[in-house]
Amino acid sequence: MSAKGVRNLVLILGDQLSPDLASLKGFDPNRDHILMCEVFEEATYVKHHKKKIAFLFSAMRHFAKELDNKGFNIRYTKLDDKDNAGSFSGEIERAVKDFNPEKIIVTEPGEYRVLHDMKSWEERFNVSVEIRRDDRFLCSIDEFKDWAEGRKTFRMEFFYREMRKKYNILMEGDKPVGGEWNYDEQNRQPPNENLDVPKPYNAQIDDITQDCIDLVAERFSDHFGDIEPFYFAVTRDQALYALDKFFEERLQKFGSYQDAMVQGEPWMYHSHISFYLNCGLLNPLEVIEKAELVYRAGDAPLNSVEGFIRQVLGWREYVRGIYWLKMPGYADENYFNAKRKLPWLYWDGQTKMNCLRQCVLETKENAYAHHIQRLMVLGNFALIAGIDPDEVNEWYLVVYADAFEWVEMPNVTGMILFGDGGLLASKPYAASGAYINRMSDYCKGCSFKVTKKNGPDACPFNYLYWDFFIRNEDKLKGNPRLNHSYHTLSKMTDEKRQAIIDDSKRFLNSLE
Ligand code: FAD
Ligand code: DLZ
Ligand code: SF4
């Protein structure tokens, strides 16, 4: 096919690596052309973790190779190609000049910023642009809007039940399997001494991946994180293998130890598939259906399977719905008016607080931390220390290989920071050191004493927790789920309150 006279130019983004992508439907190799591009703007609009960039570039290159093998015409622009225009818009402009397509076809992107850009292309480049719904998600943006309409607050649990019914997942007729919708109460076991956590999946590095590792090491050396060792799956086959390994080796205990944290065990019994789901190597519905089959075959208990399915069918779809429902305003939400700069310890892990140190260092090494580390250690601290949501959002978007704004922002602004004032969560996820001590073994190796409430060697989570409730009394006191906390606070002596305020001030000043 000559470059001139292309019918459709299909742009595929780095998180759209799915063979059945909406924008590829009806693709005609004789008349259509694909564009994929590694662009500096995407790698640096926030300075992503090195592993995240190498992972996405390698997965993109492998995906392009598979399309090429199928006989699809594809222009793949590598980061160092001399004509690389450096941004999606620049690459589209160049491709429009070279191919003169009748139409550009894209699948909805995962970030408002990119959608906004795409919507300008028709006028800027004088070519029609078709933006197709991303049907890899199980709830469309419009369906979520319909569900949300008329509700003051949106609770995930009710949304999740609707999704279970809609897709007939873990159902017996119109009733949930086992009689309950949610088995979370069985999913809060602290770690015990004898856990034998299986080794995580470790993919072979091929030439394509090695090239990406070298490229990132050279071009993004000032970005956060360790590039090596590199072990992520970068093809669909590898990602499917990693998924099967999870079902065989970890799913049985996923539920029970979902909230547990163990020093030196960053992967625990979690699935480690968020990277693959979010860039398109795995499809959420296939993951959910396979998990149900494991349960039906009697190979994993219901609390584990239901808990896992709830994350993918419930939380994942729900946070995406919230993001598109509330953007662009959601990016500015800051209910507590938190203004503190992100402490440097989030980048170098240099702190005497062992829980934070472990979670930051593991994040630096793996571009991964499991949910409870993100929520109850790193997130909890950001909340009670009053860190500016812009800074927290940027950090989470940078450091995790699964981070794209549609999923990162509702988890940060809504779930950990309560920045939306309770739209997503019914109360702030604030916790003292006792929670971290119960659910982990971090406190044993800490310079602070988790049982001490005040003074220089007391666990900072203990006084910051109460300081958070004191500082935000006007905003939180009326919340019925916080009655117990405010009742306890009302019983405190003035001296005790003052000690909390003084310790918190001293500690927070020391962060600066
Ligand atoms: P598992 O624990 O095995 O769970 C299975 C799957 O469920 C995950 O792969 C993921 O697709 C989905 N899931 C679980 N919890 C959530 C959730 N709260 N929201 C959306 N999907 C969920 N997840 C991301 O994919 N990208 C992010 O940028 C991201 N940022 C987060 C930031 C904060 C502050 C918090 C508290 C959570 C964040 N999460 C994010 C959700 C969750 O922590 C990760 O999905 C999970 O840790 C990924 O590891 P896993 O694949 O082993 O998950
Ligand atoms: C995250 C990322 C990075 C680092 N680089 C690229 C890239 O060079 N090319 C690309 O197509 N996509 C990349 N991505 C993913 C995009 O940022 C993502 O597609 C948008 O944020 C929309 O979700
Ligand atoms: Fe974290 Fe406090 Fe435990 Fe130290 S004592 S590990 S700071 S919870």
PDB file of C-alpha atoms and ligand atoms in Angstrom, residues 52 246 254 258 267 269-275 277-278 287 307-320 368-376 378-379 392 396-397 400-413 415-416, ligand 1:
ATOM      1  CA  LYS A  52       7.644   1.809  34.280  1.00  0.00           C
ATOM      2  CA  PHE A 246      -1.107 -16.434  40.546  1.00  0.00           C
ATOM      3  CA  PHE A 254      -4.951 -14.004  48.664  1.00  0.00           C
ATOM      4  CA  GLN A 258      -4.841  -9.429  51.607  1.00  0.00           C
ATOM      5  CA  TRP A 267       4.670  -9.313  46.676  1.00  0.00           C
ATOM      6  CA  TYR A 269      -0.179 -13.260  47.950  1.00  0.00           C
ATOM      7  CA  HIS A 270      -1.255 -10.512  45.585  1.00  0.00           C
ATOM      8  CA  SER A 271      -1.660 -11.079  41.853  1.00  0.00           C
ATOM      9  CA  HIS A 272       0.750  -8.440  40.443  1.00  0.00           C
ATOM     10  CA  ILE A 273      -1.353  -8.087  37.311  1.00  0.00           C
ATOM     11  CA  SER A 274      -2.345  -4.417  37.556  1.00  0.00           C
ATOM     12  CA  PHE A 275       0.477  -3.465  35.134  1.00  0.00           C
ATOM     13  CA  LEU A 277      -4.466  -5.103  33.008  1.00  0.00           C
ATOM     14  CA  ASN A 278      -3.792  -1.396  32.743  1.00  0.00           C
ATOM     15  CA  VAL A 287      -9.257 -12.461  34.455  1.00  0.00           C
ATOM     16  CA  GLY A 307     -12.152 -10.722  47.301  1.00  0.00           C
ATOM     17  CA  PHE A 308     -10.060 -10.816  44.152  1.00  0.00           C
ATOM     18  CA  ILE A 309     -13.032 -10.437  41.818  1.00  0.00           C
ATOM     19  CA  ARG A 310     -14.296  -7.508  43.905  1.00  0.00           C
ATOM     20  CA  GLN A 311     -11.030  -5.668  43.264  1.00  0.00           C
ATOM     21  CA  VAL A 312     -11.201  -6.109  39.504  1.00  0.00           C
ATOM     22  CA  LEU A 313     -14.941  -6.001  38.810  1.00  0.00           C
ATOM     23  CA  GLY A 314     -15.750  -3.601  41.642  1.00  0.00           C
ATOM     24  CA  TRP A 315     -12.974  -1.235  42.640  1.00  0.00           C
ATOM     25  CA  ARG A 316     -11.196  -1.011  39.304  1.00  0.00           C
ATOM     26  CA  GLU A 317     -14.343  -0.141  37.351  1.00  0.00           C
ATOM     27  CA  TYR A 318     -15.700   2.064  40.108  1.00  0.00           C
ATOM     28  CA  VAL A 319     -12.648   4.316  40.399  1.00  0.00           C
ATOM     29  CA  ARG A 320     -12.577   4.738  36.633  1.00  0.00           C
ATOM     30  CA  TYR A 368       5.177  -1.855  42.903  1.00  0.00           C
ATOM     31  CA  ALA A 369       3.767  -1.895  46.410  1.00  0.00           C
ATOM     32  CA  HIS A 370       0.684  -3.827  47.370  1.00  0.00           C
ATOM     33  CA  HIS A 371      -2.579  -2.174  48.250  1.00  0.00           C
ATOM     34  CA  ILE A 372      -2.254  -2.003  52.023  1.00  0.00           C
ATOM     35  CA  GLN A 373       1.235  -0.528  51.808  1.00  0.00           C
ATOM     36  CA  ARG A 374      -0.092   2.150  49.424  1.00  0.00           C
ATOM     37  CA  LEU A 375      -3.182   2.770  51.555  1.00  0.00           C
ATOM     38  CA  MET A 376      -2.333   2.285  55.207  1.00  0.00           C
ATOM     39  CA  LEU A 378       2.256   5.621  52.538  1.00  0.00           C
ATOM     40  CA  GLY A 379      -1.267   6.978  52.121  1.00  0.00           C
ATOM     41  CA  VAL A 392       0.824  13.160  46.569  1.00  0.00           C
ATOM     42  CA  TYR A 396       1.838   7.970  43.048  1.00  0.00           C
ATOM     43  CA  LEU A 397       1.638   8.604  39.297  1.00  0.00           C
ATOM     44  CA  TYR A 400       4.045   2.720  40.232  1.00  0.00           C
ATOM     45  CA  ALA A 401       4.255   0.845  36.947  1.00  0.00           C
ATOM     46  CA  ASP A 402       0.464   0.438  36.980  1.00  0.00           C
ATOM     47  CA  ALA A 403      -0.237   4.158  37.469  1.00  0.00           C
ATOM     48  CA  PHE A 404      -2.405   5.997  34.974  1.00  0.00           C
ATOM     49  CA  GLU A 405      -4.414   8.954  36.088  1.00  0.00           C
ATOM     50  CA  TRP A 406      -7.860   7.297  35.732  1.00  0.00           C
ATOM     51  CA  VAL A 407      -6.976   4.806  38.474  1.00  0.00           C
ATOM     52  CA  GLU A 408      -4.299   6.643  40.432  1.00  0.00           C
ATOM     53  CA  MET A 409      -6.209   9.867  41.110  1.00  0.00           C
ATOM     54  CA  PRO A 410      -9.424   8.498  42.670  1.00  0.00           C
ATOM     55  CA  ASN A 411      -7.329   6.217  44.860  1.00  0.00           C
ATOM     56  CA  VAL A 412      -5.186   9.133  46.009  1.00  0.00           C
ATOM     57  CA  THR A 413      -7.557  12.082  46.141  1.00  0.00           C
ATOM     58  CA  MET A 415      -9.430   6.989  48.964  1.00  0.00           C
ATOM     59  CA  ILE A 416      -6.352   8.060  50.881  1.00  0.00           C
TER      60      ILE A 416
HETATM   61  P1  FAD B   1      -4.245  -7.290  43.762  1.00  0.00           P
HETATM   62  O1  FAD B   1      -4.253  -6.973  45.194  1.00  0.00           O
HETATM   63  O2  FAD B   1      -3.864  -8.668  43.368  1.00  0.00           O
HETATM   64  O3  FAD B   1      -5.710  -6.951  43.190  1.00  0.00           O
HETATM   65  C1  FAD B   1      -6.148  -7.437  41.926  1.00  0.00           C
HETATM   66  C2  FAD B   1      -6.469  -6.317  40.975  1.00  0.00           C
HETATM   67  O4  FAD B   1      -7.569  -5.565  41.445  1.00  0.00           O
HETATM   68  C3  FAD B   1      -5.355  -5.301  40.743  1.00  0.00           C
HETATM   69  O5  FAD B   1      -4.425  -5.766  39.795  1.00  0.00           O
HETATM   70  C4  FAD B   1      -6.133  -4.100  40.257  1.00  0.00           C
HETATM   71  O6  FAD B   1      -6.364  -4.159  38.872  1.00  0.00           O
HETATM   72  C5  FAD B   1      -7.464  -4.225  40.965  1.00  0.00           C
HETATM   73  N1  FAD B   1      -7.540  -3.311  42.123  1.00  0.00           N
HETATM   74  C6  FAD B   1      -7.338  -3.615  43.414  1.00  0.00           C
HETATM   75  N2  FAD B   1      -7.573  -2.546  44.199  1.00  0.00           N
HETATM   76  C7  FAD B   1      -7.902  -1.541  43.362  1.00  0.00           C
HETATM   77  C8  FAD B   1      -8.231  -0.172  43.563  1.00  0.00           C
HETATM   78  N3  FAD B   1      -8.299   0.374  44.780  1.00  0.00           N
HETATM   79  N4  FAD B   1      -8.461   0.572  42.477  1.00  0.00           N
HETATM   80  C9  FAD B   1      -8.403   0.038  41.242  1.00  0.00           C
HETATM   81  N5  FAD B   1      -8.106  -1.237  40.993  1.00  0.00           N
HETATM   82  C10 FAD B   1      -7.873  -2.021  42.046  1.00  0.00           C
HETATM   83  N6  FAD B   1      -4.008   0.573  41.122  1.00  0.00           N
HETATM   84  C11 FAD B   1      -3.597   0.727  39.861  1.00  0.00           C
HETATM   85  O7  FAD B   1      -3.838  -0.140  39.028  1.00  0.00           O
HETATM   86  N7  FAD B   1      -2.933   1.859  39.470  1.00  0.00           N
HETATM   87  C12 FAD B   1      -2.649   2.846  40.347  1.00  0.00           C
HETATM   88  O8  FAD B   1      -2.058   3.841  39.968  1.00  0.00           O
HETATM   89  C13 FAD B   1      -3.051   2.687  41.689  1.00  0.00           C
HETATM   90  N8  FAD B   1      -2.777   3.646  42.606  1.00  0.00           N
HETATM   91  C14 FAD B   1      -3.167   3.471  43.893  1.00  0.00           C
HETATM   92  C15 FAD B   1      -2.913   4.477  44.814  1.00  0.00           C
HETATM   93  C16 FAD B   1      -3.326   4.342  46.127  1.00  0.00           C
HETATM   94  C17 FAD B   1      -3.093   5.453  47.093  1.00  0.00           C
HETATM   95  C18 FAD B   1      -4.013   3.189  46.533  1.00  0.00           C
HETATM   96  C19 FAD B   1      -4.480   3.047  47.931  1.00  0.00           C
HETATM   97  C20 FAD B   1      -4.273   2.182  45.624  1.00  0.00           C
HETATM   98  C21 FAD B   1      -3.875   2.309  44.300  1.00  0.00           C
HETATM   99  N9  FAD B   1      -4.134   1.313  43.348  1.00  0.00           N
HETATM  100  C22 FAD B   1      -3.740   1.496  42.052  1.00  0.00           C
HETATM  101  C23 FAD B   1      -4.949   0.145  43.698  1.00  0.00           C
HETATM  102  C24 FAD B   1      -4.154  -1.076  44.169  1.00  0.00           C
HETATM  103  O9  FAD B   1      -3.309  -0.721  45.216  1.00  0.00           O
HETATM  104  C25 FAD B   1      -3.367  -1.727  43.027  1.00  0.00           C
HETATM  105  O10 FAD B   1      -4.228  -1.992  41.950  1.00  0.00           O
HETATM  106  C26 FAD B   1      -2.753  -3.030  43.472  1.00  0.00           C
HETATM  107  O11 FAD B   1      -1.910  -2.814  44.566  1.00  0.00           O
HETATM  108  C27 FAD B   1      -1.991  -3.649  42.315  1.00  0.00           C
HETATM  109  O12 FAD B   1      -1.366  -4.823  42.724  1.00  0.00           O
HETATM  110  P2  FAD B   1      -1.915  -6.256  42.358  1.00  0.00           P
HETATM  111  O13 FAD B   1      -2.093  -6.363  40.886  1.00  0.00           O
HETATM  112  O14 FAD B   1      -1.021  -7.228  43.016  1.00  0.00           O
HETATM  113  O15 FAD B   1      -3.341  -6.220  43.016  1.00  0.00           O
END
